[in-house]
Amino acid sequence: MLEIKNLHAVVEGEELEILKGVNLTVNKGEIHAIMGPNGSGKSTLSKVVSGHPEYEVTEGSILFEGEDITEMDADERAHLGLFLAFQYPVEVPGITNKTLLREAYNTIARANEREELDPLEFEDYLVSKLDVIEMKDEFLNRSINTGFSGGEKKKNEIFQMAVLNPRLSFLDETDSGLDIDALKIVSDGVNKIANQDNAIVMITHYQRLLNYIKPDFVHVMMNGKIVKSGDISLAEELEANGYDQMQKELA
Amino acid sequence: MVNVADKQSLKSFVDTSSAEIKYFESLREEAKKLLEIRPFPTKRDEEWRFTDLKSISNGYFKPIIKDQLDTALNLDEYHLPEAKKSRLVFINGHYSQGHSCIEGLPDGVIVDTITNNENHPKVKEYLAKITNYTDDVFVPLNDLSFNDGTFIYVPKEVEIEQPIHILNVFTNMEVAYFATPRVLFVGEMYSKATIIEEHVGLAQNQYLNIPVNEFRLYSGAHVHHARIQRDSKQATHISRPIAMLDAHAEYHSYTICLGAKLFRNEPRVIQNAAEVDFTVDGLVLIDGDQIADTHSIMDHRYSYGNSHQLHKVVVNDQAHSIFNGKIFVAKDAQKIDSFQENRNLLISDDAKVNTKPQLEIFADDVRCSHGATIGQLQDEEVFYLQSRGLTEQKSRELLVYAFALESVESMAVKSVEELLLREVIAYTNRD
Ligand SMILES: Nc1ncnc2c1ncn2[C@@H]1O[C@H](COP(=O)(O)OP(=O)(O)OP(=O)(O)O)[C@@H](O)[C@H]1O
Ligand SMILES: [Mg+2]
């Protein structure tokens, strides 16, 4: 489904490389986890994959369903089924969640020659998705993330994921900022969304999340590269020994 | 025909105008005298530094006589359902009885022309009494040549539920013309009214629109005043709305600027007693080579006054917005709470903004906050929306719409809000 080959990226117009040759393959039905120290490039990877114009790919490519999307605009990638749950969801005063989601849903439907939903149908559809993460309907009419608590913002990202039903989702530290109960609710939600036809890449610092959402693969990212891949035992190893130990072993 | 910048021409203008006028002779005489001695403003005047009036000072504008009016004009699309029986219509500055409808207002309320109420004691007492803009030529021009005008009188403790719609429409004439709409509003103690003052250009022609408003609010009177300027984009609009407030009066005004090639608005509110509350908000959406210039004065002369001014501006293309917000607090005017903010959104590289708060505070126990921001759309916000599937264009449109929305929601009249939403949408996705 997703094939990232030797991906190098810099901040647009600057020299310094942030991604230094990332390789990652994700097939449908899979759940991947990426772990790694602060500043290693995890969020940058997720933004480059979703088409953030702030970054420039200097080498390598990103294939999605066999199609090269390296130069595509973010909205076109979303139309193909890519989704990013932001580490720091952006507040957008004046535009409600509902307005955004209806516009997004129908734009994606149009791009894929699927039926659009009229406001009433969409309302019903939206309400039916609230249960996925036990979200209160009052959030639908509030401005996007505006004044939301840290945890509410993270929940809202997963709610949007549930509504837009993407094929491949990057969840960037969705677990941080969630209390124990919320973590369980959000994890249950993600598990409900995950199926044999879609795929999920979670970025996290904590093994705690992986107890709720079981990954098929765990990758370790350091200094702009994926340096080690394995199964869940890799996360356990990191939890026990830390990144320093791993770095030494690799060197 | 006249060239208002040229003395000789101004004089002939004065002569042609006064020829038609039979009401308020002494006011007209006085105005004539002022026009003879006062110079026309130029860019050398501090208050006109950024706004070049050459386009009008070099232009010739003809007065329109009432016989030239098209009484068969269909204006249905401009009617507000909430004001279907409380509407006054002026075409090119002249009252059109056939288009107006005033029915079923509470006893004692007057919504009519000024000339029909020439001898009303409040007209005698207030007409041209609070509009003393120093060294100004535009109020005298209006004094000299306004036709009919609007007189609204709300008796003590009377509340008018339906909004009063003052609709000024401007048609395409063979020549460039000028119009001088006038409003005199008197609200007695604890009266209440909503006024929708609208200026609409029916075609993209040249004209000069010089409206003057005088709002006199007695103790406890309450007025909501929406001003919607949708003039032709070739027009020049120079506005002088002024309000004077007694104790416990509330005056909330919201000016929406969409049209005119050159818009100069000089709202003033005078606190004439302790404990008043007023708003002078604005929303400006301009593009092309439009210029929108607001020079406002919030004049706190007594203690315990609250004033609020949120001036929001979106500028596209080569358009230019100017804001100068003066807040005066007199020496013994204590406990004033004044808020002023000018927020500008530039959506093109050539858009221009000049903004200047000007506080002159002579009392010591006051709270005056003021601020100005000039910004572009936040890239992170655009990316967030785009990552959800919205095109970049649509994302930018939605963000501009969101910026303007707050002002639209203060209109208090449903159909006016809907009208403005349509205007905002038209502005954001014009191509
Ligand atoms: N727009 C930018 N401008 C300058 N530096 C940037 C930019 N984006 C990322 N970087 C730098 O790139 C490096 C990787 O950042 P990134 O946010 O991808 O790290 P991360 O692995 O997600 O870290 P964390 O675990 O703290 O979230 C950091 O050193 C960061 O400062
Ligand atoms: Mg990160």
XYZ file of C-alpha atoms and ligand atoms in Angstrom:
714
model
C 0.000 0.000 0.000
C 2.691 2.496 1.055
C 6.264 2.250 -0.097
C 8.781 4.818 1.079
C 12.128 4.452 -0.631
C 15.340 6.173 0.443
C 13.458 9.324 1.449
C 15.542 12.445 2.075
C 13.906 15.710 3.056
C 14.912 19.216 4.111
C 12.994 22.234 5.287
C 12.073 24.079 2.083
C 14.958 26.319 1.064
C 17.399 25.062 3.685
C 20.374 22.743 3.585
C 20.042 20.675 6.718
C 18.591 17.215 6.112
C 15.938 16.057 8.545
C 15.071 12.784 6.833
C 18.209 10.997 5.746
C 17.099 7.968 3.770
C 13.927 6.489 5.236
C 12.725 3.120 3.964
C 9.324 1.814 5.034
C 6.784 -0.524 3.494
C 3.243 -0.833 4.820
C 0.781 -3.359 3.434
C -2.965 -3.271 3.818
C -4.318 -4.785 6.985
C -1.124 -3.960 8.895
C -0.506 -1.859 11.969
C 2.965 -0.359 12.381
C 4.511 1.545 15.263
C 7.405 3.988 14.962
C 9.336 4.857 18.100
C 12.354 7.048 18.524
C 13.911 9.835 20.576
C 12.783 13.459 20.428
C 13.867 15.210 17.283
C 14.636 12.028 15.360
C 12.270 12.996 12.511
C 9.099 11.007 13.243
C 6.691 13.923 12.868
C 8.595 15.184 9.850
C 8.172 11.804 8.194
C 4.419 11.888 8.790
C 4.154 15.444 7.419
C 6.262 14.713 4.358
C 4.097 11.694 3.615
C 0.949 13.805 3.901
C 2.367 16.562 1.675
C 3.273 19.449 3.985
C 4.605 22.230 1.731
C 7.140 23.268 4.353
C 9.347 20.308 3.456
C 11.087 19.449 0.253
C 11.956 15.920 -0.787
C 15.509 15.969 -2.125
C 15.895 12.283 -2.885
C 13.863 9.086 -2.896
C 10.139 8.564 -3.392
C 6.806 7.804 -1.796
C 4.526 5.339 -3.563
C 0.910 4.883 -2.534
C -0.984 2.009 -4.138
C 1.802 1.924 -6.701
C 1.369 5.594 -7.628
C 4.194 8.082 -7.038
C 2.743 10.755 -4.741
C 6.026 12.479 -3.856
C 5.039 15.710 -5.611
C 1.315 15.667 -4.927
C -0.554 18.360 -2.979
C -1.819 17.416 0.449
C -5.481 17.476 -0.584
C -4.894 15.095 -3.479
C -3.190 12.677 -1.104
C -6.179 12.922 1.205
C -8.418 12.103 -1.759
C -6.396 8.913 -2.297
C -7.037 7.962 1.327
C -4.124 9.312 3.363
C -4.785 10.769 6.783
C -2.615 12.381 9.434
C -3.648 12.677 13.077
C -1.471 15.612 14.140
C 0.848 15.573 17.139
C -0.262 19.177 17.699
C -3.749 19.576 16.211
C -4.244 23.095 14.888
C -6.912 25.420 16.306
C -9.042 26.984 13.591
C -11.389 29.560 15.124
C -14.588 30.254 13.218
C -14.867 26.983 11.313
C -16.824 24.255 13.051
C -15.836 20.612 13.107
C -19.023 19.860 11.237
C -18.306 22.343 8.445
C -14.800 21.005 7.979
C -15.883 17.387 7.983
C -18.779 17.861 5.581
C -16.586 19.785 3.175
C -13.814 17.191 3.510
C -16.104 14.184 3.212
C -17.852 15.495 0.126
C -14.654 16.688 -1.544
C -13.145 13.236 -1.099
C -16.370 11.589 -2.310
C -16.377 13.803 -5.417
C -12.755 13.036 -6.172
C -13.532 9.324 -6.011
C -16.782 9.602 -7.947
C -18.795 8.511 -4.965
C -22.163 9.893 -3.892
C -21.981 13.124 -1.839
C -24.137 13.445 1.268
C -26.620 16.294 1.663
C -26.601 18.188 4.978
C -29.274 15.994 6.564
C -27.723 12.712 5.487
C -24.352 13.959 6.608
C -25.694 14.935 10.015
C -26.965 11.382 10.529
C -23.701 9.902 9.330
C -21.712 12.201 11.616
C -23.808 11.382 14.656
C -23.408 7.656 13.948
C -19.625 8.100 14.242
C -19.716 9.841 17.612
C -19.970 6.494 19.379
C -16.666 5.266 17.974
C -14.795 7.315 20.552
C -17.660 8.322 22.866
C -17.551 11.926 21.682
C -20.216 14.395 22.801
C -22.233 15.901 19.966
C -21.620 19.447 21.238
C -18.118 19.151 19.785
C -19.569 19.036 16.286
C -20.667 22.653 16.436
C -17.562 23.992 18.082
C -14.758 25.645 16.140
C -12.076 23.166 15.169
C -9.953 22.379 18.242
C -10.516 25.895 19.559
C -10.351 25.884 23.316
C -10.262 22.072 23.382
C -8.179 20.485 26.135
C -5.074 18.591 25.038
C -6.872 15.261 25.332
C -9.977 16.533 23.528
C -7.856 17.636 20.585
C -6.363 14.161 20.274
C -9.789 12.547 20.479
C -11.027 14.935 17.820
C -8.305 13.764 15.437
C -9.463 10.176 15.792
C -13.063 11.264 15.361
C -12.116 12.888 12.048
C -10.362 9.676 11.079
C -13.531 7.709 11.850
C -15.608 10.056 9.690
C -13.243 10.250 6.714
C -12.471 6.531 6.795
C -8.978 6.774 5.270
C -7.008 3.904 3.765
C -3.758 4.770 5.514
C -3.473 6.798 8.721
C -0.459 8.221 10.480
C -1.254 8.760 14.158
C 1.391 11.078 15.563
C 1.587 10.677 19.345
C -2.146 10.350 19.644
C -1.615 8.790 23.065
C 0.244 11.667 24.677
C -2.063 13.899 26.664
C -4.723 11.233 27.087
C -5.642 10.020 30.572
C -5.974 6.271 31.201
C -9.702 6.132 30.481
C -9.431 8.282 27.372
C -6.514 6.198 26.109
C -8.647 3.092 26.389
C -11.586 4.731 24.608
C -9.429 6.111 21.805
C -7.580 2.789 21.387
C -10.887 0.925 21.196
C -11.951 3.433 18.550
C -8.823 2.895 16.485
C -9.256 -0.878 16.771
C -12.813 -0.526 15.479
C -11.610 1.490 12.491
C -8.709 -0.862 11.667
C -9.600 -3.598 9.202
C -8.137 -5.786 6.486
C -8.378 -3.075 3.850
C -6.718 -0.191 5.645
C -3.458 0.367 7.465
C -2.219 2.397 10.423
C 1.170 3.811 11.353
C 1.366 4.939 14.983
C 4.106 7.182 16.277
C 4.584 6.910 20.013
C 7.027 7.121 22.863
C 5.188 4.663 25.084
C 4.731 0.951 25.077
C 1.506 1.625 27.007
C -0.327 2.391 23.733
C 0.922 -0.799 22.149
C -0.789 -2.818 24.864
C -4.096 -1.518 23.555
C -3.401 -1.386 19.835
C -1.262 -4.330 18.893
C 1.211 -3.534 16.130
C 2.389 -6.100 13.612
C 5.701 -4.236 13.229
C 7.727 -1.887 15.392
C 10.364 0.434 13.911
C 12.947 2.536 15.634
C 13.800 5.900 14.103
C 17.015 7.726 14.986
C 18.608 10.720 13.401
C 16.386 10.802 10.321
C 16.431 7.083 9.523
C 14.695 3.879 10.484
C 17.527 2.010 12.158
C 15.827 -1.125 13.342
C 12.581 -2.984 12.715
C 11.026 -5.918 14.466
C 7.908 -7.033 16.314
C 6.455 -5.888 19.634
C 9.430 -7.292 21.516
C 11.473 -4.408 20.106
C 9.251 -2.003 22.056
C 9.741 -4.025 25.187
C 13.486 -3.953 24.685
C 13.436 -0.174 24.305
C 11.291 0.225 27.388
C 13.832 -1.806 29.363
C 17.116 -0.448 27.978
C 16.438 2.930 26.363
C 17.687 4.406 23.093
C 21.301 4.893 24.219
C 21.816 1.182 24.647
C 20.332 0.488 21.223
C 22.494 3.134 19.605
C 25.599 1.552 21.095
C 24.608 -1.897 19.886
C 24.003 -0.562 16.392
C 27.342 1.182 16.327
C -21.681 70.725 -13.192
C -19.022 71.302 -10.621
C -15.520 70.544 -9.739
C -15.568 70.586 -5.980
C -11.872 71.289 -5.652
C -11.887 74.381 -7.684
C -13.095 77.484 -5.853
C -14.874 78.954 -8.799
C -16.534 75.703 -9.577
C -17.420 75.039 -5.957
C -19.203 78.348 -5.956
C -21.260 77.486 -8.998
C -21.986 74.135 -7.394
C -23.253 75.946 -4.348
C -25.437 78.092 -6.569
C -26.937 75.239 -8.542
C -27.626 73.239 -5.409
C -29.314 75.944 -3.477
C -31.517 76.811 -6.426
C -33.658 73.771 -5.712
C -33.846 74.216 -2.025
C -36.713 75.781 -0.208
C -36.387 74.222 3.223
C -33.978 75.136 6.008
C -32.812 78.315 4.377
C -30.646 79.537 7.230
C -28.845 76.191 7.450
C -28.177 76.293 3.722
C -26.951 79.882 3.939
C -24.598 78.990 6.752
C -23.279 75.996 4.806
C -22.621 78.159 1.779
C -20.537 80.520 3.864
C -18.481 77.669 5.285
C -17.879 76.225 1.853
C -16.563 79.538 0.688
C -13.917 79.703 3.380
C -12.976 76.077 3.933
C -10.410 74.428 1.693
C -10.889 71.068 0.127
C -8.664 68.449 1.856
C -5.502 67.289 0.125
C -2.840 64.715 0.928
C -0.899 67.447 2.684
C -3.472 67.374 5.499
C -2.414 64.995 8.269
C -5.876 63.453 8.373
C -5.821 62.748 4.643
C -2.245 61.561 4.261
C -3.087 58.185 2.785
C -6.285 59.007 0.991
C -6.099 60.928 -2.205
C -9.298 62.735 -3.070
C -8.066 63.711 -6.512
C -10.449 61.262 -8.079
C -13.295 63.374 -6.804
C -11.669 66.745 -6.647
C -10.880 66.489 -10.336
C -14.222 64.985 -11.188
C -17.417 66.712 -12.132
C -20.516 65.641 -10.303
C -23.946 66.849 -11.155
C -26.848 67.248 -8.746
C -29.799 65.059 -9.663
C -33.252 66.547 -9.721
C -36.183 64.547 -8.531
C -37.964 64.508 -11.914
C -35.162 62.403 -13.329
C -35.963 59.496 -11.031
C -37.119 56.159 -12.269
C -40.153 55.485 -10.109
C -40.835 52.177 -11.838
C -37.532 50.693 -10.699
C -37.985 47.204 -9.273
C -36.186 46.964 -5.951
C -37.854 43.849 -4.550
C -34.596 41.974 -4.239
C -33.309 44.591 -1.809
C -36.214 44.321 0.604
C -35.643 42.842 4.032
C -38.545 40.648 5.170
C -38.194 41.873 8.755
C -38.622 45.472 7.571
C -41.336 45.068 4.983
C -43.479 47.741 6.651
C -40.690 49.868 8.038
C -38.725 50.797 4.954
C -37.684 54.141 3.544
C -36.191 54.140 0.070
C -34.045 56.844 -1.474
C -32.995 56.769 -5.097
C -29.878 58.792 -5.875
C -30.500 60.725 -2.688
C -34.193 61.479 -3.262
C -37.027 59.971 -1.264
C -39.133 57.561 -3.280
C -42.551 57.276 -1.699
C -43.654 54.519 -4.046
C -40.821 52.270 -2.946
C -41.174 53.021 0.740
C -43.580 51.455 3.199
C -44.187 52.609 6.753
C -47.119 50.955 8.493
C -48.167 49.783 11.907
C -45.385 51.372 13.936
C -46.115 52.147 17.604
C -48.057 55.353 18.415
C -45.986 58.483 18.367
C -43.142 57.000 16.355
C -42.120 59.038 13.330
C -40.292 57.447 10.418
C -40.545 59.958 7.604
C -38.584 62.576 5.711
C -36.955 65.503 7.464
C -38.593 68.001 5.142
C -42.062 66.676 6.006
C -41.174 67.425 9.622
C -39.596 70.788 9.071
C -41.337 72.309 12.059
C -41.017 69.410 14.462
C -39.390 70.744 17.653
C -36.756 67.989 17.635
C -35.813 68.724 14.057
C -35.430 72.372 14.971
C -33.445 71.467 18.036
C -31.052 68.912 16.564
C -30.712 69.147 12.813
C -27.090 70.053 12.104
C -26.396 70.632 15.793
C -23.973 67.847 16.687
C -22.168 67.481 13.378
C -19.500 70.046 14.058
C -16.561 68.447 12.281
C -13.874 71.081 12.278
C -12.593 72.468 9.006
C -14.758 70.099 7.137
C -16.374 70.571 3.751
C -18.449 67.400 3.549
C -20.972 68.132 6.277
C -21.603 71.622 4.838
C -21.993 70.043 1.396
C -24.626 67.756 2.833
C -26.224 70.605 4.844
C -26.488 72.617 1.686
C -27.901 70.033 -0.618
C -29.602 67.133 1.149
C -33.034 66.380 -0.213
C -35.872 64.992 1.920
C -33.645 63.119 4.391
C -34.764 60.625 7.035
C -36.264 61.680 10.330
C -36.787 59.009 12.968
C -38.331 59.884 16.280
C -38.940 57.296 19.008
C -40.974 58.526 21.989
C -40.175 57.816 25.603
C -40.107 54.140 26.604
C -41.267 53.011 23.173
C -39.580 50.045 21.625
C -39.811 49.542 17.869
C -39.579 45.836 17.316
C -39.125 45.713 13.572
C -35.841 47.020 12.200
C -36.091 50.236 10.210
C -34.495 49.841 6.820
C -33.106 52.970 5.201
C -32.312 51.840 1.691
C -30.264 54.187 -0.455
C -29.956 52.951 -4.009
C -27.843 54.495 -6.714
C -28.685 54.044 -10.357
C -26.698 54.460 -13.503
C -27.220 57.956 -14.930
C -25.630 59.401 -18.010
C -23.457 61.660 -15.908
C -21.469 61.275 -12.709
C -23.666 62.687 -9.959
C -23.567 63.330 -6.282
C -26.010 62.432 -3.538
C -26.223 63.653 0.042
C -28.360 61.290 2.147
C -29.187 62.591 5.599
C -30.498 60.898 8.734
C -31.661 62.556 11.911
C -32.545 60.126 14.689
C -33.908 61.174 18.063
C -34.490 58.488 20.706
C -36.274 59.670 23.831
C -35.603 58.217 27.299
C -35.525 54.418 27.396
C -36.654 54.044 23.813
C -35.299 51.263 21.663
C -34.725 50.858 17.919
C -32.763 48.945 15.294
C -31.675 50.805 12.177
C -30.339 49.179 9.027
C -28.769 51.814 6.835
C -27.843 50.466 3.458
C -26.149 51.975 0.411
C -26.380 49.943 -2.780
C -25.030 50.699 -6.223
C -27.229 49.088 -8.858
C -24.571 49.417 -11.564
C -20.821 49.908 -11.717
C -20.978 53.642 -12.411
C -19.377 56.722 -10.928
C -21.099 58.787 -8.286
C -20.266 60.632 -5.123
C -22.195 59.634 -2.013
C -21.886 61.920 1.017
C -24.161 60.684 3.799
C -24.438 62.435 7.139
C -26.124 60.834 10.168
C -27.023 62.464 13.440
C -28.133 60.194 16.268
C -29.273 61.851 19.471
C -29.922 59.376 22.293
C -31.485 60.555 25.517
C -31.016 58.771 28.829
C -31.388 55.044 28.584
C -32.134 55.052 24.860
C -30.864 52.023 23.032
C -29.931 51.839 19.352
C -28.524 49.066 17.202
C -27.258 50.550 13.973
C -26.014 48.401 11.091
C -24.489 50.235 8.154
C -23.977 48.306 4.960
C -22.012 49.948 2.220
C -22.382 48.140 -1.085
C -21.831 51.095 -3.367
C -20.679 50.769 -6.958
C -16.978 49.967 -7.152
C -16.530 53.178 -9.132
C -18.208 55.315 -6.489
C -16.755 57.546 -3.827
C -18.432 57.387 -0.436
C -17.628 59.849 2.312
C -19.596 59.184 5.500
C -20.127 61.254 8.611
C -22.121 59.272 11.179
C -22.221 60.883 14.578
C -23.977 59.911 17.807
C -24.413 61.778 21.058
C -25.343 59.798 24.164
C -26.879 60.757 27.493
C -26.638 58.708 30.684
C -27.294 54.965 30.361
C -27.752 55.251 26.638
C -26.418 52.448 24.459
C -25.410 52.865 20.846
C -24.006 49.897 18.963
C -22.950 50.426 15.392
C -21.504 47.995 12.874
C -20.242 49.262 9.562
C -19.709 46.808 6.753
C -17.655 48.040 3.828
C -17.854 46.055 0.616
C -18.162 48.562 -2.197
C -16.915 51.963 -3.387
C -13.636 52.725 -5.033
C -12.925 55.130 -2.233
C -14.641 54.839 1.133
C -13.914 57.317 3.862
C -15.845 56.761 7.057
C -15.611 59.076 10.042
C -17.763 57.708 12.824
C -17.889 59.672 16.047
C -19.540 58.930 19.328
C -19.771 61.580 22.002
C -20.323 60.594 25.601
C -22.490 63.455 26.820
C -23.119 62.177 30.382
C -21.799 59.555 32.766
C -22.454 55.837 32.236
C -22.883 55.037 28.588
C -22.056 52.041 26.481
C -21.190 52.067 22.804
C -19.742 50.041 19.946
C -18.158 51.212 16.716
C -17.274 47.941 15.024
C -16.326 47.556 11.404
C -15.776 44.892 8.783
C -13.977 45.786 5.575
C -13.659 43.394 2.620
C -11.892 45.021 -0.295
C -10.006 44.045 -3.431
C -8.984 45.438 -6.818
C -7.886 49.036 -6.308
C -10.394 49.877 -3.573
C -9.443 52.180 -0.727
C -11.264 51.957 2.602
C -10.344 54.562 5.173
C -11.812 54.715 8.670
C -11.064 57.695 10.875
C -13.044 57.292 14.065
C -13.382 59.212 17.298
C -14.633 57.818 20.582
C -15.076 60.880 22.681
C -15.387 60.157 26.411
C -16.278 63.447 28.089
C -17.738 62.047 31.332
C -17.000 59.173 33.709
C -18.059 55.542 33.488
C -18.122 54.969 29.775
C -17.598 51.649 27.996
C -16.578 51.697 24.389
C -15.784 48.838 22.059
C -14.214 48.978 18.635
C -13.282 45.871 16.717
C -12.268 46.816 13.207
C -11.671 43.784 11.006
C -10.211 44.115 7.558
C -9.485 41.743 4.683
C -7.465 43.183 1.819
C -6.842 41.500 -1.530
C -5.089 42.578 -4.757
C -3.760 46.162 -4.603
C -6.462 47.355 -2.246
C -5.541 49.623 0.642
C -7.038 49.896 4.112
C -6.428 52.814 6.433
C -7.460 52.900 10.068
C -7.038 55.762 12.468
C -8.825 55.241 15.762
C -8.872 58.131 18.148
C -9.904 57.667 21.734
C -10.359 60.848 23.730
C -10.785 60.777 27.483
C -11.379 64.170 29.098
C -9.645 65.243 32.284
C -12.445 64.388 34.699
C -13.748 61.383 32.841
C -12.749 58.589 35.230
C -13.435 54.846 35.095
C -13.537 54.685 31.328
C -13.190 51.234 29.862
C -12.276 51.396 26.223
C -11.341 48.550 23.926
C -9.943 49.008 20.449
C -8.550 46.441 18.096
C -7.777 46.567 14.398
C -7.207 43.150 12.863
C -6.008 43.003 9.283
C -5.751 40.024 7.006
C -3.705 40.503 3.857
C -4.400 37.923 1.199
C -2.209 39.226 -1.590
C 1.350 40.485 -1.781
C 0.340 43.942 -2.995
C -2.355 44.586 -0.415
C -1.646 47.530 1.840
C -2.610 48.501 5.365
C -1.933 51.588 7.438
C -3.133 51.475 10.996
C -2.775 53.908 13.834
C -4.413 54.032 17.223
C -4.421 57.501 18.687
C -5.092 57.815 22.383
C -5.480 61.185 24.033
C -6.162 60.473 27.656
C -6.258 63.202 30.261
C -7.847 61.266 33.143
C -5.831 58.880 35.317
C -8.247 56.143 36.337
C -9.075 54.602 32.974
C -8.592 51.335 31.183
C -7.880 51.670 27.495
C -6.612 48.723 25.549
C -5.711 49.009 21.928
C -3.950 46.815 19.440
C -3.442 46.192 15.786
C -2.414 43.062 13.963
C -1.508 42.660 10.339
C -1.222 39.102 9.217
C -1.598 36.579 6.510
C -3.423 33.308 6.672
C -1.532 30.882 8.872
C 0.193 28.193 6.808
C -0.436 25.612 9.519
C -4.171 26.288 9.381
C -4.210 26.032 5.591
C -2.263 22.759 5.742
C -4.531 21.323 8.414
C -7.617 21.878 6.275
C -5.859 20.733 3.131
C -4.674 17.532 4.779
C -8.363 16.743 5.339
C -8.991 16.915 1.604
C -10.003 20.535 1.033
C -8.278 22.246 -1.873
C -5.855 24.998 -0.993
C -8.223 27.544 -2.532
C -11.178 26.252 -0.527
C -9.097 26.172 2.657
C -8.112 29.816 2.204
C -11.687 30.788 1.449
C -12.974 29.099 4.567
C -10.355 30.816 6.695
C -11.241 34.259 5.324
C -14.893 33.440 5.852
C -14.151 32.440 9.444
C -12.292 35.705 9.983
C -15.282 37.731 8.808
C -17.964 35.636 10.446
C -17.806 37.189 13.899
C -18.758 40.577 12.456
C -21.591 39.110 10.406
C -23.054 37.539 13.512
C -23.415 40.913 15.223
C -26.003 42.117 12.711
C -28.961 41.065 14.909
C -31.312 40.843 11.902
C -31.496 37.452 10.237
C -31.921 38.536 6.628
C -29.068 41.016 6.982
C -26.813 38.257 8.290
C -27.798 36.082 5.343
C -27.160 38.918 2.938
C -23.711 39.461 4.399
C -22.874 35.774 4.341
C -23.631 35.803 0.620
C -21.398 38.854 0.224
C -18.571 37.231 2.186
C -18.820 34.087 0.070
C -18.842 36.151 -3.114
C -15.774 38.015 -1.898
C -13.839 34.873 -1.001
C -14.600 32.892 -4.151
C -14.852 35.602 -6.733
C -12.909 33.836 -9.508
N 10.043 23.416 9.990
C 11.189 23.138 10.610
N 12.156 24.077 10.707
C 13.312 23.795 11.325
N 13.592 22.625 11.876
C 12.659 21.652 11.803
C 11.417 21.860 11.167
N 10.699 20.732 11.239
C 11.461 19.847 11.915
N 12.635 20.398 12.240
C 13.721 19.735 12.995
O 13.808 18.422 12.539
C 14.070 17.533 13.612
C 13.013 16.457 13.645
O 11.780 16.999 14.119
P 10.490 16.127 14.322
O 9.409 17.020 14.775
O 10.247 15.356 13.102
O 10.927 15.158 15.502
P 10.111 14.036 16.256
O 10.843 12.767 16.062
O 8.706 14.062 15.862
O 10.285 14.490 17.768
P 9.271 14.392 19.027
O 9.393 13.023 19.552
O 9.815 15.387 19.989
O 7.924 14.729 18.539
C 14.116 18.381 14.861
O 15.457 18.672 15.155
C 13.378 19.625 14.464
O 13.816 20.740 15.182
Mg 6.983 14.523 16.814
